[in-house]
Amino acid sequence: MGPRGERITGDRGVRAVGVWWDARRTHRKGPEAVRSRQQERLAELVVFARTNSPYYRRLYHGLPERIEDVTALPVTDKRALMAAFDEVVTDPAVTRAAVEEFMADPARIGERFAGKYLVATTAGTTGTRGVFVLDDRYRAVASGLMARLSADWLPAREVVRLVLRGGRFAAVVATGGHFLAVATSTRELRERPRRRRRLRILPVHRPLPELVAELNAFDPLLFGAYASVLRLLASEQQAGRLRLRPVLVLSTAEGLPPEERIRLERAFAAPVREVYGCTESGYAASGCAQGWLHLIGDWVILEPVDAEHRPVPPGTVSHTVLLTNLANRVLPIIRYDVGDRVLVKPEPCACGNPAPALHVQGRASDVLTFPADGPGRVTVPPLALGTVVDRVPGVELFQVVQTGPTGLRVRLHPAAGADPEQVWTAVLSGITGLLGDLGLAHVTVQRAAEAPQQGPGGKYRTVVPLPAS
């Protein structure tokens, strides 16, 4: 049994309402109670991983039976877990071949793989695709935490307003693949058809005027999008073309500078809050009114470290962070190198939340801007391009570089066994199709001879805009 009687041997042993209640009660008791929960859940996760995963059983050979200090464990990363996928997973029914076959069919997005699990791929923000299998425990924790965070973010009168007006939620996200947001939402609509009146998923690739029209028609009280998309929508709201009256706006996937958050809050007349996390972790940190992200330490462990994976003190920007997801059991994520650079606030946050506060460095990506085929300019969210390439089979690494006002250069590293010419043809078709839909058929797309290039921090930027003039 887990903390407060959570059953740890089955996916369905944790319920969202229980997560909400336990998190509310634990956080009210203070940081020591949160640390205690974290230690209990870590010890249980390590036992579970050792028992059910050949990879972790081998990796942890010789370590003490009970682990409550995460730094006693070795580091993992995406490349290592993907290379040993069939040994990492804790359910023998889950194999890389079966998951790849499942993902090849777009009609199965949101369907339960093996009758149990959600399959999600990363959106390619680091240039390397990851394939992850998530259990119902993961989803219950995510749902319970979002319920608690929403209650923290909103005053009681806005919660009442949300309930009275039906709680409509819209999200502008990457579609066309088994990406987490669209897979989760599709699962929800498959299993709870009545939610169709209250949930709307809009593709990030859609031209801005169409997004504006759909959002106006749906009139969501809650809506979320990548930070770069929110910037564009805020401009539409300020211009009067978008006419939303939300109670809360969520920013995800990309960093949101403080001045932009203030502009968004003025444009939408609503609080704007960030959620930091990834497919591998779920929700890792949540934004406060001061613009900081506070760690959700009862379900996630986040370690800011240097290039040698040694801890760095608060006030120092880390080289990377190591993440441990205490929820998902089918594909354990333990001391996983995420690649983000973070700065932990050395003093308590003025918002009053005692949880560690941090800023993420290096996740923000610039919107690409092109001259229109006529007067004006057209902006393209970086994830729109990134996801078009990411969903092409046979792409291992990629990088889209803006070389001029109307030029793009694509660096590709095909996966082993893939036909480079077929991969390039599919990538070129996807990018030119997107540009054509956005009225940018005059933008040229070239194939680079060189492979994707790493930045100073060792990460691959998916989309590289022109340097600011």
Short mmCIF file of C-alpha atoms in Angstrom, two decimals:
data_model
loop_
_atom_site.label_atom_id
_atom_site.label_comp_id
_atom_site.label_asym_id
_atom_site.label_seq_id
_atom_site.Cartn_x
_atom_site.Cartn_y
_atom_site.Cartn_z
CA MET A 1 0.00 0.00 0.00
CA GLY A 2 1.09 3.57 -0.67
CA PRO A 3 0.62 6.72 1.40
CA ARG A 4 -2.85 6.95 2.92
CA GLY A 5 -3.76 3.56 1.52
CA GLU A 6 -2.98 4.18 -2.16
CA ARG A 7 -2.78 0.81 -3.89
CA ILE A 8 0.49 0.64 -5.87
CA THR A 9 0.19 -2.64 -7.73
CA GLY A 10 -2.52 -1.61 -10.19
CA ASP A 11 -3.02 1.29 -12.61
CA ARG A 12 -6.47 2.06 -11.24
CA GLY A 13 -5.45 2.16 -7.57
CA VAL A 14 -5.28 5.98 -7.45
CA ARG A 15 -8.26 8.22 -8.18
CA ALA A 16 -8.24 11.90 -9.14
CA VAL A 17 -10.45 12.91 -6.21
CA GLY A 18 -8.09 11.13 -3.83
CA VAL A 19 -5.09 12.89 -5.35
CA TRP A 20 -6.85 16.25 -4.98
CA TRP A 21 -7.79 15.61 -1.36
CA ASP A 22 -4.39 14.22 -0.35
CA ALA A 23 -2.51 17.08 -2.07
CA ARG A 24 -4.74 19.68 -0.42
CA ARG A 25 -4.28 18.15 3.02
CA THR A 26 -0.53 17.52 2.60
CA HIS A 27 0.29 21.03 1.40
CA ARG A 28 -1.67 22.56 4.27
CA LYS A 29 0.64 20.70 6.68
CA GLY A 30 3.71 22.34 5.16
CA PRO A 31 6.97 21.45 3.38
CA GLU A 32 7.93 18.62 5.75
CA ALA A 33 4.70 16.76 5.00
CA VAL A 34 5.34 17.19 1.26
CA ARG A 35 8.88 15.82 1.64
CA SER A 36 7.55 12.85 3.58
CA ARG A 37 5.06 12.04 0.81
CA GLN A 38 7.85 12.38 -1.76
CA GLN A 39 10.14 9.97 0.11
CA GLU A 40 7.39 7.37 0.57
CA ARG A 41 6.42 7.48 -3.08
CA LEU A 42 10.03 7.35 -4.26
CA ALA A 43 10.75 4.27 -2.13
CA GLU A 44 7.66 2.54 -3.52
CA LEU A 45 8.49 3.48 -7.12
CA VAL A 46 12.02 2.09 -6.84
CA VAL A 47 10.72 -1.19 -5.40
CA PHE A 48 8.12 -1.43 -8.17
CA ALA A 49 10.65 -0.65 -10.91
CA ARG A 50 13.17 -3.15 -9.57
CA THR A 51 10.54 -5.87 -9.32
CA ASN A 52 8.93 -5.38 -12.72
CA SER A 53 11.51 -3.77 -15.05
CA PRO A 54 14.58 -5.75 -16.16
CA TYR A 55 16.32 -2.48 -17.06
CA TYR A 56 15.92 -0.94 -13.61
CA ARG A 57 16.63 -4.24 -11.87
CA ARG A 58 20.00 -4.33 -13.64
CA LEU A 59 20.63 -0.58 -13.19
CA TYR A 60 19.95 -0.69 -9.43
CA HIS A 61 21.84 -3.92 -8.74
CA GLY A 62 23.86 -3.57 -5.55
CA LEU A 63 21.95 -0.56 -4.21
CA PRO A 64 20.22 -0.64 -0.80
CA GLU A 65 16.78 -2.25 -0.71
CA ARG A 66 14.99 0.94 0.38
CA ILE A 67 15.81 4.21 -1.37
CA GLU A 68 14.45 7.49 0.01
CA ASP A 69 17.25 9.75 -1.31
CA VAL A 70 16.97 10.07 -5.08
CA THR A 71 20.63 11.09 -5.45
CA ALA A 72 21.63 7.52 -4.57
CA LEU A 73 20.30 6.43 -7.98
CA PRO A 74 22.04 6.59 -11.38
CA VAL A 75 20.93 9.03 -14.09
CA THR A 76 18.87 8.05 -17.15
CA ASP A 77 17.89 9.94 -20.31
CA LYS A 78 15.59 9.66 -23.30
CA ARG A 79 18.13 8.01 -25.58
CA ALA A 80 18.89 5.28 -23.02
CA LEU A 81 15.22 4.56 -22.22
CA MET A 82 14.17 4.48 -25.86
CA ALA A 83 17.07 2.15 -26.77
CA ALA A 84 16.07 -0.32 -24.03
CA PHE A 85 12.31 0.30 -24.27
CA ASP A 86 11.19 -3.36 -23.99
CA GLU A 87 13.25 -3.84 -20.83
CA VAL A 88 12.32 -0.49 -19.25
CA VAL A 89 8.56 -1.07 -19.27
CA THR A 90 7.03 -2.98 -16.38
CA ASP A 91 4.27 -4.72 -18.37
CA PRO A 92 5.45 -7.48 -20.76
CA ALA A 93 2.44 -6.75 -23.00
CA VAL A 94 4.04 -3.40 -23.88
CA THR A 95 6.71 -3.66 -26.59
CA ARG A 96 8.23 -1.02 -28.83
CA ALA A 97 7.11 -2.87 -31.95
CA ALA A 98 3.51 -3.09 -30.75
CA VAL A 99 3.47 0.57 -29.70
CA GLU A 100 4.92 1.68 -33.06
CA GLU A 101 2.27 -0.33 -34.90
CA PHE A 102 -0.40 1.25 -32.70
CA MET A 103 0.90 4.78 -33.36
CA ALA A 104 0.99 4.22 -37.12
CA ASP A 105 -2.82 4.40 -37.19
CA PRO A 106 -4.07 7.98 -36.57
CA ALA A 107 -7.55 6.60 -35.90
CA ARG A 108 -6.23 5.06 -32.68
CA ILE A 109 -5.17 8.36 -31.07
CA GLY A 110 -6.60 8.33 -27.54
CA GLU A 111 -7.55 4.64 -27.71
CA ARG A 112 -6.36 2.41 -24.88
CA PHE A 113 -3.24 0.53 -25.93
CA ALA A 114 -3.41 -3.10 -24.72
CA GLY A 115 -6.79 -2.13 -23.28
CA LYS A 116 -5.10 -0.13 -20.51
CA TYR A 117 -2.65 2.59 -21.43
CA LEU A 118 -2.39 5.99 -23.08
CA VAL A 119 0.35 6.27 -25.71
CA ALA A 120 1.98 9.69 -26.13
CA THR A 121 4.93 10.91 -28.17
CA THR A 122 6.92 14.03 -27.48
CA ALA A 123 6.30 16.96 -29.80
CA GLY A 124 9.93 17.23 -30.85
CA THR A 125 10.90 20.37 -28.96
CA THR A 126 14.42 18.93 -28.50
CA GLY A 127 14.56 17.39 -31.97
CA THR A 128 14.41 13.80 -30.69
CA ARG A 129 11.14 11.88 -30.59
CA GLY A 130 10.26 10.00 -27.43
CA VAL A 131 7.56 7.33 -27.16
CA PHE A 132 5.90 6.99 -23.77
CA VAL A 133 3.21 4.74 -22.32
CA LEU A 134 1.18 6.19 -19.46
CA ASP A 135 -1.05 4.37 -17.02
CA ASP A 136 -4.29 5.41 -15.33
CA ARG A 137 -2.33 6.34 -12.21
CA TYR A 138 -0.50 9.01 -14.23
CA ARG A 139 -3.77 10.38 -15.61
CA ALA A 140 -5.49 10.36 -12.20
CA VAL A 141 -2.60 12.30 -10.66
CA ALA A 142 -2.64 14.84 -13.51
CA SER A 143 -6.40 15.35 -13.19
CA GLY A 144 -6.31 15.62 -9.40
CA LEU A 145 -3.43 18.10 -9.44
CA MET A 146 -5.10 20.30 -12.05
CA ALA A 147 -8.24 20.42 -9.92
CA ARG A 148 -6.19 21.53 -6.90
CA LEU A 149 -4.20 24.09 -8.90
CA SER A 150 -7.34 25.58 -10.44
CA ALA A 151 -8.83 26.04 -6.98
CA ASP A 152 -5.61 27.77 -5.88
CA TRP A 153 -5.56 30.04 -8.91
CA LEU A 154 -9.21 31.13 -8.87
CA PRO A 155 -11.22 32.97 -6.22
CA ALA A 156 -14.47 31.33 -5.10
CA ARG A 157 -16.65 33.67 -7.18
CA GLU A 158 -14.84 32.63 -10.38
CA VAL A 159 -15.21 28.95 -9.52
CA VAL A 160 -18.96 29.55 -9.15
CA ARG A 161 -19.00 31.41 -12.48
CA LEU A 162 -17.15 28.52 -14.09
CA VAL A 163 -19.68 25.98 -12.82
CA LEU A 164 -22.73 28.09 -13.73
CA ARG A 165 -21.52 28.64 -17.29
CA GLY A 166 -20.74 24.99 -17.99
CA GLY A 167 -16.95 24.97 -17.57
CA ARG A 168 -16.10 25.10 -21.27
CA PHE A 169 -12.40 24.47 -21.97
CA ALA A 170 -10.51 25.01 -25.23
CA ALA A 171 -6.90 24.14 -25.97
CA VAL A 172 -4.76 25.09 -28.95
CA VAL A 173 -2.28 22.23 -29.25
CA ALA A 174 -0.33 20.05 -31.65
CA THR A 175 -2.57 17.54 -33.39
CA GLY A 176 -2.06 14.97 -36.12
CA GLY A 177 -0.11 12.59 -33.89
CA HIS A 178 -0.17 10.83 -30.54
CA PHE A 179 0.84 13.97 -28.65
CA LEU A 180 -0.12 14.07 -24.98
CA ALA A 181 -2.71 16.86 -25.01
CA VAL A 182 -4.63 15.61 -28.03
CA ALA A 183 -4.35 11.95 -26.98
CA THR A 184 -5.67 12.78 -23.50
CA SER A 185 -8.51 14.90 -24.84
CA THR A 186 -9.47 12.33 -27.46
CA ARG A 187 -9.51 9.63 -24.77
CA GLU A 188 -11.79 11.84 -22.68
CA LEU A 189 -14.20 12.34 -25.58
CA ARG A 190 -14.15 8.65 -26.48
CA GLU A 191 -15.03 7.56 -22.96
CA ARG A 192 -17.22 10.52 -21.96
CA PRO A 193 -19.07 11.65 -25.11
CA ARG A 194 -21.17 14.18 -23.18
CA ARG A 195 -18.01 16.28 -22.68
CA ARG A 196 -18.08 17.29 -26.36
CA ARG A 197 -20.17 20.31 -25.44
CA ARG A 198 -17.56 21.48 -22.92
CA LEU A 199 -14.23 20.51 -24.49
CA ARG A 200 -12.72 21.80 -27.73
CA ILE A 201 -9.28 20.96 -29.18
CA LEU A 202 -7.97 23.29 -31.88
CA PRO A 203 -4.89 22.48 -34.02
CA VAL A 204 -1.91 24.78 -33.57
CA HIS A 205 -1.35 24.54 -37.35
CA ARG A 206 -4.65 26.24 -38.12
CA PRO A 207 -4.42 29.76 -39.61
CA LEU A 208 -4.91 32.47 -37.01
CA PRO A 209 -8.21 33.85 -38.43
CA GLU A 210 -9.75 30.37 -38.21
CA LEU A 211 -8.58 29.95 -34.60
CA VAL A 212 -10.10 33.30 -33.72
CA ALA A 213 -13.43 32.40 -35.34
CA GLU A 214 -13.64 29.02 -33.57
CA LEU A 215 -12.71 30.45 -30.19
CA ASN A 216 -15.29 33.21 -30.55
CA ALA A 217 -17.96 30.65 -31.44
CA PHE A 218 -17.09 28.32 -28.56
CA ASP A 219 -16.54 31.12 -25.98
CA PRO A 220 -14.43 29.10 -23.50
CA LEU A 221 -14.16 30.06 -19.85
CA LEU A 222 -10.83 28.26 -19.60
CA PHE A 223 -8.38 28.03 -22.43
CA GLY A 224 -4.78 27.05 -22.85
CA ALA A 225 -2.14 27.25 -25.54
CA TYR A 226 1.57 27.42 -26.11
CA ALA A 227 3.00 30.76 -25.00
CA SER A 228 3.83 31.80 -28.57
CA VAL A 229 0.21 31.19 -29.64
CA LEU A 230 -1.13 33.10 -26.64
CA ARG A 231 0.94 36.10 -27.72
CA LEU A 232 -0.77 36.05 -31.12
CA LEU A 233 -4.23 35.55 -29.62
CA ALA A 234 -3.66 38.40 -27.16
CA SER A 235 -2.96 40.71 -30.09
CA GLU A 236 -6.19 39.55 -31.73
CA GLN A 237 -8.05 40.17 -28.47
CA GLN A 238 -6.58 43.67 -28.19
CA ALA A 239 -7.56 44.37 -31.79
CA GLY A 240 -11.15 43.33 -31.06
CA ARG A 241 -11.21 40.41 -33.48
CA LEU A 242 -11.05 37.89 -30.64
CA ARG A 243 -13.74 38.43 -28.00
CA LEU A 244 -13.15 36.03 -25.10
CA ARG A 245 -14.18 36.41 -21.45
CA PRO A 246 -12.16 33.67 -19.74
CA VAL A 247 -11.77 33.16 -16.01
CA LEU A 248 -8.32 31.58 -16.46
CA VAL A 249 -5.71 31.29 -19.22
CA LEU A 250 -3.05 28.54 -19.15
CA SER A 251 0.35 28.87 -20.83
CA THR A 252 2.21 25.65 -21.61
CA ALA A 253 5.29 24.21 -23.36
CA GLU A 254 7.21 27.48 -23.83
CA GLY A 255 8.56 30.04 -21.41
CA LEU A 256 6.48 33.15 -20.77
CA PRO A 257 8.48 36.32 -19.91
CA PRO A 258 6.98 38.41 -17.07
CA GLU A 259 6.17 41.34 -19.34
CA GLU A 260 4.30 39.04 -21.71
CA ARG A 261 2.29 37.54 -18.86
CA ILE A 262 1.24 41.02 -17.79
CA ARG A 263 0.23 41.90 -21.35
CA LEU A 264 -1.80 38.71 -21.67
CA GLU A 265 -3.59 39.34 -18.39
CA ARG A 266 -4.53 42.82 -19.52
CA ALA A 267 -5.69 41.59 -22.92
CA PHE A 268 -7.89 38.79 -21.54
CA ALA A 269 -8.83 40.47 -18.23
CA ALA A 270 -8.06 37.16 -16.50
CA PRO A 271 -5.19 35.56 -14.59
CA VAL A 272 -2.59 33.84 -16.77
CA ARG A 273 -0.80 30.91 -15.17
CA GLU A 274 2.00 28.73 -16.47
CA VAL A 275 2.19 24.98 -16.14
CA TYR A 276 5.64 23.45 -16.45
CA GLY A 277 6.07 19.81 -17.28
CA CYS A 278 6.49 17.36 -20.12
CA THR A 279 5.03 14.12 -21.41
CA GLU A 280 7.43 12.19 -19.22
CA SER A 281 6.57 14.03 -15.99
CA GLY A 282 3.03 15.32 -16.17
CA TYR A 283 2.67 18.53 -14.17
CA ALA A 284 5.98 19.34 -12.48
CA ALA A 285 5.47 22.96 -11.45
CA SER A 286 2.72 25.59 -11.55
CA GLY A 287 2.81 29.35 -11.94
CA CYS A 288 1.97 31.92 -9.29
CA ALA A 289 0.88 35.56 -9.43
CA GLN A 290 4.53 36.63 -9.05
CA GLY A 291 5.50 34.86 -12.28
CA TRP A 292 7.46 32.01 -10.64
CA LEU A 293 6.87 28.28 -11.07
CA HIS A 294 6.41 26.29 -7.86
CA LEU A 295 7.47 22.67 -7.74
CA ILE A 296 4.75 20.06 -7.14
CA GLY A 297 7.05 18.12 -4.85
CA ASP A 298 4.65 15.46 -3.58
CA TRP A 299 4.47 13.87 -7.06
CA VAL A 300 7.63 15.07 -8.84
CA ILE A 301 11.31 15.36 -7.90
CA LEU A 302 13.27 17.98 -9.82
CA GLU A 303 17.05 18.28 -9.38
CA PRO A 304 18.92 21.25 -10.92
CA VAL A 305 22.43 19.99 -11.75
CA ASP A 306 25.61 20.94 -13.60
CA ALA A 307 27.05 19.19 -16.66
CA GLU A 308 28.41 16.42 -14.42
CA HIS A 309 25.00 15.93 -12.77
CA ARG A 310 26.14 17.50 -9.51
CA PRO A 311 23.58 19.68 -7.67
CA VAL A 312 23.77 23.43 -8.17
CA PRO A 313 22.69 25.87 -5.43
CA PRO A 314 19.63 28.14 -5.62
CA GLY A 315 20.41 31.32 -7.52
CA THR A 316 22.61 29.46 -10.05
CA VAL A 317 21.34 28.52 -13.50
CA SER A 318 21.62 24.75 -13.92
CA HIS A 319 23.08 22.99 -16.92
CA THR A 320 20.11 20.63 -16.91
CA VAL A 321 17.54 19.13 -14.56
CA LEU A 322 16.93 15.55 -13.49
CA LEU A 323 13.27 14.62 -13.17
CA THR A 324 11.56 11.78 -11.33
CA ASN A 325 7.87 11.12 -11.98
CA LEU A 326 6.38 9.47 -8.90
CA ALA A 327 3.09 8.61 -10.61
CA ASN A 328 3.61 6.56 -13.77
CA ARG A 329 4.46 2.89 -13.19
CA VAL A 330 4.30 1.28 -16.64
CA LEU A 331 7.33 3.22 -17.93
CA PRO A 332 9.20 4.56 -14.88
CA ILE A 333 10.92 7.94 -15.25
CA ILE A 334 13.59 8.15 -12.53
CA ARG A 335 16.43 10.72 -12.44
CA TYR A 336 15.74 11.47 -16.10
CA ASP A 337 17.82 14.19 -17.79
CA VAL A 338 15.24 16.57 -19.25
CA GLY A 339 17.70 19.06 -20.76
CA ASP A 340 16.07 22.23 -19.40
CA ARG A 341 18.12 24.88 -17.64
CA VAL A 342 16.43 26.27 -14.52
CA LEU A 343 17.08 28.90 -11.89
CA VAL A 344 15.72 28.19 -8.39
CA LYS A 345 14.78 31.28 -6.39
CA PRO A 346 17.16 31.53 -3.38
CA GLU A 347 14.66 33.32 -1.14
CA PRO A 348 10.96 32.62 -0.37
CA CYS A 349 8.50 33.70 -3.03
CA ALA A 350 6.39 36.76 -2.27
CA CYS A 351 3.23 34.86 -3.24
CA GLY A 352 3.44 32.90 0.02
CA ASN A 353 3.77 29.42 -1.51
CA PRO A 354 6.59 27.69 0.42
CA ALA A 355 7.36 25.21 -2.39
CA PRO A 356 10.63 25.83 -4.28
CA ALA A 357 10.15 28.52 -6.93
CA LEU A 358 11.96 28.43 -10.25
CA HIS A 359 12.28 29.99 -13.67
CA VAL A 360 12.91 27.81 -16.71
CA GLN A 361 15.70 29.02 -18.99
CA GLY A 362 15.94 27.88 -22.59
CA ARG A 363 12.42 26.58 -23.23
CA ALA A 364 11.15 29.78 -24.79
CA SER A 365 11.11 29.68 -28.58
CA ASP A 366 10.61 32.60 -30.86
CA VAL A 367 7.73 32.86 -33.29
CA LEU A 368 8.87 32.83 -36.92
CA THR A 369 7.85 35.92 -38.90
CA PHE A 370 7.60 36.16 -42.69
CA PRO A 371 6.46 38.93 -45.05
CA ALA A 372 3.01 38.13 -46.37
CA ASP A 373 2.37 37.65 -50.08
CA GLY A 374 1.01 41.18 -50.06
CA PRO A 375 0.90 43.80 -47.30
CA GLY A 376 1.65 42.82 -43.73
CA ARG A 377 3.46 39.93 -42.08
CA VAL A 378 2.56 36.34 -41.10
CA THR A 379 3.69 34.70 -37.88
CA VAL A 380 4.13 30.94 -37.45
CA PRO A 381 4.30 29.29 -34.00
CA PRO A 382 7.48 27.18 -33.79
CA LEU A 383 5.62 24.09 -32.62
CA ALA A 384 3.45 24.23 -35.74
CA LEU A 385 6.50 23.56 -37.89
CA GLY A 386 8.07 21.23 -35.36
CA THR A 387 5.10 18.89 -35.11
CA VAL A 388 4.69 18.72 -38.90
CA VAL A 389 8.20 17.30 -39.14
CA ASP A 390 7.96 15.22 -35.97
CA ARG A 391 5.04 13.16 -37.22
CA VAL A 392 6.93 12.05 -40.36
CA PRO A 393 8.02 8.41 -39.91
CA GLY A 394 11.76 7.90 -40.06
CA VAL A 395 12.87 11.22 -38.55
CA GLU A 396 15.37 10.78 -35.72
CA LEU A 397 16.54 14.39 -35.35
CA PHE A 398 15.53 17.54 -37.16
CA GLN A 399 16.07 21.27 -37.18
CA VAL A 400 14.27 23.97 -39.18
CA VAL A 401 16.42 27.09 -39.61
CA GLN A 402 15.17 30.40 -40.96
CA THR A 403 17.87 31.61 -43.36
CA GLY A 404 16.27 34.82 -44.56
CA PRO A 405 12.99 36.75 -44.67
CA THR A 406 11.45 34.08 -46.97
CA GLY A 407 13.79 31.11 -46.61
CA LEU A 408 13.92 27.95 -44.50
CA ARG A 409 16.63 25.29 -44.35
CA VAL A 410 15.84 21.83 -42.94
CA ARG A 411 18.51 19.72 -41.26
CA LEU A 412 17.56 16.07 -40.97
CA HIS A 413 19.05 12.99 -39.37
CA PRO A 414 16.94 10.03 -40.55
CA ALA A 415 16.37 7.10 -38.22
CA ALA A 416 18.36 3.92 -38.79
CA GLY A 417 16.90 1.93 -41.67
CA ALA A 418 14.83 4.81 -43.03
CA ASP A 419 15.13 5.89 -46.67
CA PRO A 420 16.57 9.45 -46.52
CA GLU A 421 14.95 10.44 -49.83
CA GLN A 422 11.50 9.26 -48.75
CA VAL A 423 11.89 11.02 -45.40
CA TRP A 424 12.88 14.28 -47.07
CA THR A 425 10.02 14.08 -49.58
CA ALA A 426 7.51 13.64 -46.74
CA VAL A 427 9.05 16.44 -44.65
CA LEU A 428 9.09 18.82 -47.62
CA SER A 429 5.46 18.02 -48.41
CA GLY A 430 4.39 18.62 -44.81
CA ILE A 431 6.20 21.94 -44.44
CA THR A 432 5.15 23.34 -47.82
CA GLY A 433 1.57 22.24 -47.16
CA LEU A 434 1.54 24.10 -43.84
CA LEU A 435 3.10 27.21 -45.36
CA GLY A 436 0.61 27.14 -48.23
CA ASP A 437 -2.30 26.94 -45.78
CA LEU A 438 -0.92 30.02 -44.01
CA GLY A 439 -0.55 32.02 -47.25
CA LEU A 440 3.23 31.56 -47.30
CA ALA A 441 3.68 29.62 -50.55
CA HIS A 442 6.42 32.09 -51.51
CA VAL A 443 8.66 30.87 -48.67
CA THR A 444 11.36 28.54 -50.00
CA VAL A 445 12.31 25.33 -48.21
CA GLN A 446 15.74 23.81 -48.80
CA ARG A 447 17.33 20.58 -47.66
CA ALA A 448 20.53 21.09 -45.67
CA ALA A 449 23.58 18.96 -46.30
CA GLU A 450 24.59 19.18 -42.65
CA ALA A 451 22.99 17.36 -39.72
CA PRO A 452 21.12 19.16 -36.91
CA GLN A 453 23.46 21.28 -34.80
CA GLN A 454 23.56 21.41 -31.01
CA GLY A 455 23.38 24.73 -29.20
CA PRO A 456 25.80 25.90 -26.49
CA GLY A 457 23.82 24.04 -23.81
CA GLY A 458 23.94 20.74 -25.71
CA LYS A 459 20.28 20.85 -26.83
CA TYR A 460 18.96 20.75 -30.36
CA ARG A 461 16.62 23.64 -31.10
CA THR A 462 13.79 22.40 -33.26
CA VAL A 463 13.12 25.76 -34.91
CA VAL A 464 15.81 28.43 -35.19
CA PRO A 465 14.48 31.89 -36.16
CA LEU A 466 16.49 34.73 -37.66
CA PRO A 467 18.56 36.57 -35.06
CA ALA A 468 16.77 39.64 -33.70
CA SER A 469 17.92 42.73 -35.55
#
